Coordinates of C-alpha atoms in Angstrom, one line a residue:
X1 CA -136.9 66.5 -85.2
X2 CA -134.2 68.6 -84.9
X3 CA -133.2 70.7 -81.8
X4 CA -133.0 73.6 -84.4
X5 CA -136.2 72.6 -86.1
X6 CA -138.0 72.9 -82.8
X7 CA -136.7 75.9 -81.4
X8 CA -137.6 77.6 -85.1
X9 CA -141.5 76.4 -84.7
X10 CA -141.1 77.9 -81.2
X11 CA -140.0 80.9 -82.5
X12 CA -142.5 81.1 -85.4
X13 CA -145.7 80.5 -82.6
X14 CA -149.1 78.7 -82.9
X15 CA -150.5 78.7 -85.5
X16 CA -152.9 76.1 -87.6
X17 CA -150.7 73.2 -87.7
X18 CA -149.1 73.7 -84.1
X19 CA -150.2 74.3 -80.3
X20 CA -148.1 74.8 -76.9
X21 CA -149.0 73.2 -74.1
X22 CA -148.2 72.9 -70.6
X23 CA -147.3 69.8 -68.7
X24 CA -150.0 70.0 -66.7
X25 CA -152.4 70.0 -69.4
X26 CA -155.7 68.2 -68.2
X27 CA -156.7 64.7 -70.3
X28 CA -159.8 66.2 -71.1
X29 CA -158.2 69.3 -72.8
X30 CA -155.7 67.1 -74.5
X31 CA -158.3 65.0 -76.0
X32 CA -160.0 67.9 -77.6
X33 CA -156.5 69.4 -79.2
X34 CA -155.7 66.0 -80.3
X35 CA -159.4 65.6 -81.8
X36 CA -159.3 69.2 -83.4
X37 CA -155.9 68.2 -85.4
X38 CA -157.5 65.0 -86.9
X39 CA -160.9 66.7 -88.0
X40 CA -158.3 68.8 -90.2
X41 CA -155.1 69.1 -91.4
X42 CA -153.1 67.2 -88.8
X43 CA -150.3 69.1 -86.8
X44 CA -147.6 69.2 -84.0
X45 CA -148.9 69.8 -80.0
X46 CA -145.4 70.6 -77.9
X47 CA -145.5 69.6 -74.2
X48 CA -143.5 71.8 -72.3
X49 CA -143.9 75.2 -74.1
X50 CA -146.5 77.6 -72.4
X51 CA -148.8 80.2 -74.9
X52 CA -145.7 82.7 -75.5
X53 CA -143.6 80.1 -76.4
X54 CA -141.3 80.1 -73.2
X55 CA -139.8 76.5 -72.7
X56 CA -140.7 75.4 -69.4
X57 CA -140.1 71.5 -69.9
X58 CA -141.8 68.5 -68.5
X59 CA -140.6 66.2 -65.8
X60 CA -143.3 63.2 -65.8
X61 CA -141.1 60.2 -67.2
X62 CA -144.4 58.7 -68.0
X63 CA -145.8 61.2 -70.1
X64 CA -145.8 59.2 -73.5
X65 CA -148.3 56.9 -71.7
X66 CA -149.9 59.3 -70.7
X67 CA -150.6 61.2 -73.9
X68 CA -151.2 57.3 -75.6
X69 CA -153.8 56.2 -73.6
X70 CA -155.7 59.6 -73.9
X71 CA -155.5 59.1 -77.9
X72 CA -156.7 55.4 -76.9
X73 CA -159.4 56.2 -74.2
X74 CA -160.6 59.6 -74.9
X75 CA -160.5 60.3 -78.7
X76 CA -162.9 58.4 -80.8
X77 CA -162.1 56.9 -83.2
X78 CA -158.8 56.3 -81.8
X79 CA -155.8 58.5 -82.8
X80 CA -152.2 56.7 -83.4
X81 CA -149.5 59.8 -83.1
X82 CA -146.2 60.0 -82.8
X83 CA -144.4 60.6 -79.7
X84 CA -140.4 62.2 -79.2
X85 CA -139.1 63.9 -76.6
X86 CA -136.1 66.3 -77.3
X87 CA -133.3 68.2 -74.7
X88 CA -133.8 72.0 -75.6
X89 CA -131.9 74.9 -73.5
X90 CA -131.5 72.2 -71.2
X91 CA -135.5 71.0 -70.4
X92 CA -137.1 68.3 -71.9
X93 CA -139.7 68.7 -74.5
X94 CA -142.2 66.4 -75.6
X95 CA -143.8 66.3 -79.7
X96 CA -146.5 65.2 -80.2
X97 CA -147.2 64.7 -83.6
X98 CA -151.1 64.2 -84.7
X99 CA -152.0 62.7 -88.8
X100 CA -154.3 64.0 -90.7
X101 CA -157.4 62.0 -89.8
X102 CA -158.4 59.2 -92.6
X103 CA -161.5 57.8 -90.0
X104 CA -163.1 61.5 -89.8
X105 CA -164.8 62.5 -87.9
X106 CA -163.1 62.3 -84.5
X107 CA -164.9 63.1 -81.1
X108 CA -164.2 63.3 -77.6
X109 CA -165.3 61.2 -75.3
X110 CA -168.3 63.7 -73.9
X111 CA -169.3 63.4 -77.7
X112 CA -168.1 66.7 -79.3
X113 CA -166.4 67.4 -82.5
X114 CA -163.6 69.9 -82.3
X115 CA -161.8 71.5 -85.3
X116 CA -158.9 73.9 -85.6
X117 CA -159.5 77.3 -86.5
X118 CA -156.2 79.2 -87.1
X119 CA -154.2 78.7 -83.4
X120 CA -156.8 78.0 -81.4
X121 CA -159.7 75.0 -81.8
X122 CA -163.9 75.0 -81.4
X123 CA -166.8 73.1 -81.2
X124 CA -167.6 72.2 -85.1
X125 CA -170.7 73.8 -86.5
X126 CA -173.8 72.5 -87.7
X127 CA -172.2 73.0 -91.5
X128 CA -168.5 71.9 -90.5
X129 CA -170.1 68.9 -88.8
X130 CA -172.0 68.0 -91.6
X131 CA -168.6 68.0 -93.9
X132 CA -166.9 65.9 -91.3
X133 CA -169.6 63.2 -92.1
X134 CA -169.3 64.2 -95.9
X135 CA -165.9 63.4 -96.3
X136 CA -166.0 60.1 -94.2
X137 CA -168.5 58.5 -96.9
X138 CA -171.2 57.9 -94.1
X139 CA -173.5 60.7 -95.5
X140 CA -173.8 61.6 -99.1
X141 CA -174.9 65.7 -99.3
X142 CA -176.3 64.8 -102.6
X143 CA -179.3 63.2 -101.2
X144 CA -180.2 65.1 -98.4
X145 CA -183.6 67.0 -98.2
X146 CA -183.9 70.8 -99.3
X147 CA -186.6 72.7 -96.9
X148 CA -188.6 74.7 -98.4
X149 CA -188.9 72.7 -101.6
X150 CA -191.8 70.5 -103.1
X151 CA -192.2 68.6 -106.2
X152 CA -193.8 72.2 -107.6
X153 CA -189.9 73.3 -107.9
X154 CA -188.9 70.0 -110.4
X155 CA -189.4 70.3 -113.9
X156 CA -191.8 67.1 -114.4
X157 CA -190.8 67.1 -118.7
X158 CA -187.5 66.7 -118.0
X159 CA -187.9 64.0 -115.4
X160 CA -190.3 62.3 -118.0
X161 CA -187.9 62.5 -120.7
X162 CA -185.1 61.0 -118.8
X163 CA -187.5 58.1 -117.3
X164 CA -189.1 57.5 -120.8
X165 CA -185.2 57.3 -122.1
X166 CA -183.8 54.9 -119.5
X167 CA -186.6 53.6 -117.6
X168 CA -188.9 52.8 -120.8
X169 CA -192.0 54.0 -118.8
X170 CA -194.1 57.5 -119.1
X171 CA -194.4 58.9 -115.8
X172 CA -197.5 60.8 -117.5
X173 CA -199.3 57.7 -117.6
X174 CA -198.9 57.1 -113.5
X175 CA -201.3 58.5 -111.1
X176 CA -200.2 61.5 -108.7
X177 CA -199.2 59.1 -105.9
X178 CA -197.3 56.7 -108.0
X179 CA -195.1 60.0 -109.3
X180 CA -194.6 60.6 -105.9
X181 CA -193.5 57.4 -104.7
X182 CA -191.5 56.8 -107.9
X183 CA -189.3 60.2 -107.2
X184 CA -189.1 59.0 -103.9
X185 CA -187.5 55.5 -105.0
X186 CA -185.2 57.4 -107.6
X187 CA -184.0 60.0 -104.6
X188 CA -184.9 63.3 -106.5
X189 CA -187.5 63.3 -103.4
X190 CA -187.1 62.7 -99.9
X191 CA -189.7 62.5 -96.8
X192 CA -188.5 65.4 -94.1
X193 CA -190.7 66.3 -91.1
X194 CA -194.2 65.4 -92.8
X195 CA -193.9 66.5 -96.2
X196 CA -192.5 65.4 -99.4
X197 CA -189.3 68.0 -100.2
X198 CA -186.3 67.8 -103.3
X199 CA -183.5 66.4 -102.4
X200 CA -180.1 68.7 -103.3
X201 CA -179.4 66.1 -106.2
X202 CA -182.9 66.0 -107.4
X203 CA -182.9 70.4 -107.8
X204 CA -179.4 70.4 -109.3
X205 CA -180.2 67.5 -112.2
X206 CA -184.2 68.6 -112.8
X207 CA -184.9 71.5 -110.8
X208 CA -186.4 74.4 -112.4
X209 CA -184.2 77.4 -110.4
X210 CA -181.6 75.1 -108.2
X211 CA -180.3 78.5 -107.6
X212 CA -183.0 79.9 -105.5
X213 CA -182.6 77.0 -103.3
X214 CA -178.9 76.2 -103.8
X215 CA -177.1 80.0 -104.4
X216 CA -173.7 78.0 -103.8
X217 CA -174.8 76.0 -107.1
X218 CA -173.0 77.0 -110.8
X219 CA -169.6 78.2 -112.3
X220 CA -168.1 82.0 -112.2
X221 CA -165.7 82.0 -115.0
X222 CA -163.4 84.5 -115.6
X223 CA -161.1 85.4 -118.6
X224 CA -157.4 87.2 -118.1
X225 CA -155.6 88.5 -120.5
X226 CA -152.1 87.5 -119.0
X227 CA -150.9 84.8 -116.3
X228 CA -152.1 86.7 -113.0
X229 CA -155.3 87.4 -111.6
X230 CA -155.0 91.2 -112.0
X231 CA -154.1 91.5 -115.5
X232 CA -156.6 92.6 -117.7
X233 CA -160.3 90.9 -117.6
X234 CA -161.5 90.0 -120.9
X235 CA -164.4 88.1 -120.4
X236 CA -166.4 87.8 -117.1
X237 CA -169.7 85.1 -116.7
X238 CA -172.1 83.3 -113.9
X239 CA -174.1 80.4 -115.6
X240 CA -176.6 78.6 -113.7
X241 CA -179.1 76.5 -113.7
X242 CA -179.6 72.7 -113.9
X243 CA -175.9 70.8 -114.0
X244 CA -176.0 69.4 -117.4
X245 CA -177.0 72.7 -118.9
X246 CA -174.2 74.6 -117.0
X247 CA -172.0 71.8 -117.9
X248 CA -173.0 72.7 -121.8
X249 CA -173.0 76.3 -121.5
X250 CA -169.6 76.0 -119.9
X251 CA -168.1 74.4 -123.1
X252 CA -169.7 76.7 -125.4
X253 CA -168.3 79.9 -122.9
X254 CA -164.8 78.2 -123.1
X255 CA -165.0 77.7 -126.6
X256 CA -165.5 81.2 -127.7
X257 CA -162.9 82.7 -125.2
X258 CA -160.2 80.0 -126.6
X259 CA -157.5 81.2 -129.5
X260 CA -157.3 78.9 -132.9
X261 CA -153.8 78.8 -133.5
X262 CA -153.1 77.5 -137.3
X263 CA -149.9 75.5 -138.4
X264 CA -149.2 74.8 -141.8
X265 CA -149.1 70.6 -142.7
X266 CA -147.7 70.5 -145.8
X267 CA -149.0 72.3 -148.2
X268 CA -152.3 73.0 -146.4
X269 CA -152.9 75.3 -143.2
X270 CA -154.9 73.4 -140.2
X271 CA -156.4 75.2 -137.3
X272 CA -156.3 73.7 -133.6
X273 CA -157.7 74.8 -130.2
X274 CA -155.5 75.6 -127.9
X275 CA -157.1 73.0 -125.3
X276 CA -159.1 69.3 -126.6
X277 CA -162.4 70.1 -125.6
X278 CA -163.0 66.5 -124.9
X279 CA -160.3 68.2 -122.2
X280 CA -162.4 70.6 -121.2
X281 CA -165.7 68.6 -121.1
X282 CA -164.2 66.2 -118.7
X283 CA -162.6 68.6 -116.3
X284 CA -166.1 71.0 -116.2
X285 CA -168.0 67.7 -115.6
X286 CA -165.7 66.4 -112.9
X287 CA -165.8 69.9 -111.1
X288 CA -169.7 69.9 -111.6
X289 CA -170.1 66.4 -110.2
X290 CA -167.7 66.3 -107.2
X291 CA -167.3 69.4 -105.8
X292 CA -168.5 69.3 -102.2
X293 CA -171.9 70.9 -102.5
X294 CA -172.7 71.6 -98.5
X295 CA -170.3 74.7 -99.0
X296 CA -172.3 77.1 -99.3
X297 CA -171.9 80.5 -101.2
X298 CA -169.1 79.6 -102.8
X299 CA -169.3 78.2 -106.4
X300 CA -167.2 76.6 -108.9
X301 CA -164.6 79.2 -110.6
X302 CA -163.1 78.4 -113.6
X303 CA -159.9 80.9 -114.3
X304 CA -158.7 81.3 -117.8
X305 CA -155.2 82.8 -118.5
X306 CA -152.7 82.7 -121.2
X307 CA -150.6 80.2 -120.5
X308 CA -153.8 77.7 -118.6
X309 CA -157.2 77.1 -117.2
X310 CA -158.0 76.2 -114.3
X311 CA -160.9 74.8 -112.2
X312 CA -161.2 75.3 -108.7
X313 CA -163.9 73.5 -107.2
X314 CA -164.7 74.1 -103.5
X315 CA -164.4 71.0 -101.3
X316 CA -161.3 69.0 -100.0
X317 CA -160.8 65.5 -101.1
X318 CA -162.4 62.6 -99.1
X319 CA -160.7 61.0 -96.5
X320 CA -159.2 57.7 -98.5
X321 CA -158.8 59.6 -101.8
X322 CA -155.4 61.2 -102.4
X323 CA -154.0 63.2 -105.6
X324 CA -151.3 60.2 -106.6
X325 CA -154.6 57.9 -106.6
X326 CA -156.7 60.2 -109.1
X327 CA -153.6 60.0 -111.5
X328 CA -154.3 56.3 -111.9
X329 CA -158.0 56.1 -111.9
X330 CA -159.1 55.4 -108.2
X331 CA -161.8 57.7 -107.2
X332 CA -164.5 58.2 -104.6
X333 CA -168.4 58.9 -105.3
X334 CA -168.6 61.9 -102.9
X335 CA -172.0 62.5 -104.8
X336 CA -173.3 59.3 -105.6
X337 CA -176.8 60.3 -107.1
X338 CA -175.2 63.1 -109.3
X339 CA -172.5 60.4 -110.5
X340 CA -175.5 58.0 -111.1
X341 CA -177.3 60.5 -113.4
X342 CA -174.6 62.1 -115.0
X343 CA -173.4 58.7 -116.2
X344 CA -176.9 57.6 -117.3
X345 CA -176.9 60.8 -119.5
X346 CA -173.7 60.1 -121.1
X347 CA -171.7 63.0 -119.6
X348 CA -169.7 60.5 -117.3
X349 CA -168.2 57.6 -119.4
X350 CA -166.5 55.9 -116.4
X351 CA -166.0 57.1 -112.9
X352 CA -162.1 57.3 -111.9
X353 CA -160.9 57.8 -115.8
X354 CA -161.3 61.3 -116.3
X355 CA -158.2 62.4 -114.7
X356 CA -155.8 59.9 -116.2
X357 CA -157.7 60.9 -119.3
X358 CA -157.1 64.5 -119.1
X359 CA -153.5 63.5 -118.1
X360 CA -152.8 61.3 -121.1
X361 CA -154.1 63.7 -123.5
X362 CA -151.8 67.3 -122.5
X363 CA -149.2 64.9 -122.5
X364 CA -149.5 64.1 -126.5
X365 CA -149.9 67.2 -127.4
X366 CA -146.3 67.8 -125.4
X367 CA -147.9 70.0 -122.5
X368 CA -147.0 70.6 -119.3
X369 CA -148.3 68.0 -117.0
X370 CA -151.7 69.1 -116.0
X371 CA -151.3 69.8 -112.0
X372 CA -153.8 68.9 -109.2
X373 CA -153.7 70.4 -105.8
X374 CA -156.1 71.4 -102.5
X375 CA -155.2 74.6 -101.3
X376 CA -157.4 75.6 -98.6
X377 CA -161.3 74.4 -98.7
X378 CA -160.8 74.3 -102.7
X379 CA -159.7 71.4 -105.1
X380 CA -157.7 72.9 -108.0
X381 CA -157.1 71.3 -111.0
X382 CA -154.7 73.6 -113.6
X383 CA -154.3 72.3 -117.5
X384 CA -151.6 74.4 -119.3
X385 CA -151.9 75.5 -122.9
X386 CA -149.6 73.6 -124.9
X387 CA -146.9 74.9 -127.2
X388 CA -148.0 74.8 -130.8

């Protein structure tokens, strides 16, 4: 780094991706910085810059060590940074520069989770926490118990009609308790404190009203007629309900809001849609599947404008999954019961190929290059309208 480049992020202050900090900076507090930059986005701590951003250097020649064996002894897992010291207006400068996390989540060694919060850090919440674990793969949201719940809120036909179609058995013909134990076995229930309760997957695949337990659950979709989110709003819905019947509705909602431009083919005229709504299909079921369901009150928008669509699902990516590995098929169950059931109802053909589908397909019909990005606590996948 620069001696320019450093005395610009001075200038510019903390903010979510850098702190100041004094030389004398305890261990303990340097632990919990260091912790609160791996839990999220990663970012720069300078040593030698108080809280107004005056330079006041450091002169411990043993610093580095210092700030290594606090990443070693007092951050677990342990965090591997980067360490440079730099001359500015004269006084030394240490940068310390923290990666995003790929072993979340971190914790100190008095076993507390820190995140960063705009410029300062805090304790990770109950919800926050239970994200940390989310993204890491060691917990799966999809599977965990809903409170309040009881078989009473599952749609027993539609549980019978799946089992009888994959499972070659009529649950109708099984006793109370044998029900029971077989939702139990499939995950749709789950024991929690005494009594038998839905799990999140089992509302959103066969509940009757997932909504009334899950209100973060289902798409807003929203029509504009232009390229900006304040032009003119055409067409405005909220559909609900179980996955595979938002999944449908969704298709139907995007069909009748798309244009059918015609070109003539010799002597006869032929109509197309302006997106493949095998397309579509595959980028409302990906959103559906693996958007990170612990958010809650926030669900799925799909944004339709003249020149694209796009689909922002709330939920970063999981730790080892990056956009560069989606483009060639490697993927991560972050809901492995949805993934399960989806595929076993034929609206998942193979998990990892939808995107390189999606990909492969805009590019024959000559269209921009579908684009996928994270932009805040929202995965964002944009397909542009091609040029007919």
């Amino acid at each position: 780094m620069t001696v320019e480049e450093v005395k610009n992020i001075i200038q510019n202050g903390e903010n979510s991706y850098i702190e100041f900090k004094e030389e004398e900076i305890k261990a303990k507090e340097l632990a919990e910085e260091i912790v609160a930059f791996s839990n999220s986005e990663g970012g720069i701590i300078l040593i030698g810059v108080d809280d107004e951003g005056n330079i006041k250097g450091i002169k411990n020649s043993k610093l580095e060590e210092t700030v290594m064996n606090v990443c070693r002894n007092n951050c677990i897992p342990n965090v591997i940074p980067s360490y440079e010291s730099i001359e500015v207006d004269g006084k030394t400068i240490a940068i310390i520069t923290i990666p995003k996390g790929l072993n979340k989540p971190y914790y100190t060694s008095d076993h507390k989770y820190y995140i960063r919060v705009g410029t300062t850090k805090r304790i990770a919440s109950k919800e926050e926490l239970l994200r940390l674990f989310e993204t890491s793969g060691s917990l799966h949201y999809d599977i965990s118990p809903v409170e309040g719940t009881s078989i009473n809120d599952l749609n027993i036909d539609i549980i019978r009609d799946y089992f009888m179609k994959y499972n070659t058995f009529d649950l109708f013909e099984e006793s109370k308790e044998s029900i029971e134990r077989i939702l139990l076995n499939a995950d749709i229930l789950k024991e929690y404190d005494g009594k038998k309760v839905c799990t999140v997957g089992g509302l959103l695949v066969f509940g009757k009203n997932p909504e009334k337990y899950l209100p973060q659950n289902g798409v807003s979709f929203a029509h504009f007629n232009g390229n900006e989110i304040t032009d003119e709003l055409i067409d405005k819905k909220i559909i609900t309900g179980r996955i595979q019947d938002v999944a449908e509705q969704l298709m139907v909602v995007i069909k009748n809001n798309m244009l059918t431009p015609s070109v003539i083919n010799g002597l006869k005229r032929e109509e197309r849609e302006e997106y493949p709504m095998i397309v579509m299909r595959e980028a409302i079921v990906n959103s559906l599947v693996h958007r990170n369901y612990s958010i809650s009150g926030s669900k799925i928008r799909v944004l339709m404008y003249n020149d694209r669509i796009e689909f922002r699902s709330p939920g970063r990516l999981p730790n080892t999954v990056t956009i560069e590995k989606m483009k060639i098929g490697v993927s991560y169950a972050r809901n492995p019961f949805l993934v399960k059931y989806m595929e076993n109802m034929r609206y998942i053909d193979q998990l990892g190929r939808g995107i390189p589908m999606i990909l492969k397909k805009m590019k024959e019909l000559g269209a921009r290059e579908p684009l996928l990005m994270e932009q805040g606590e929202e995965f964002i996948l944009t397909i542009y309208r091609p040029d007919f």
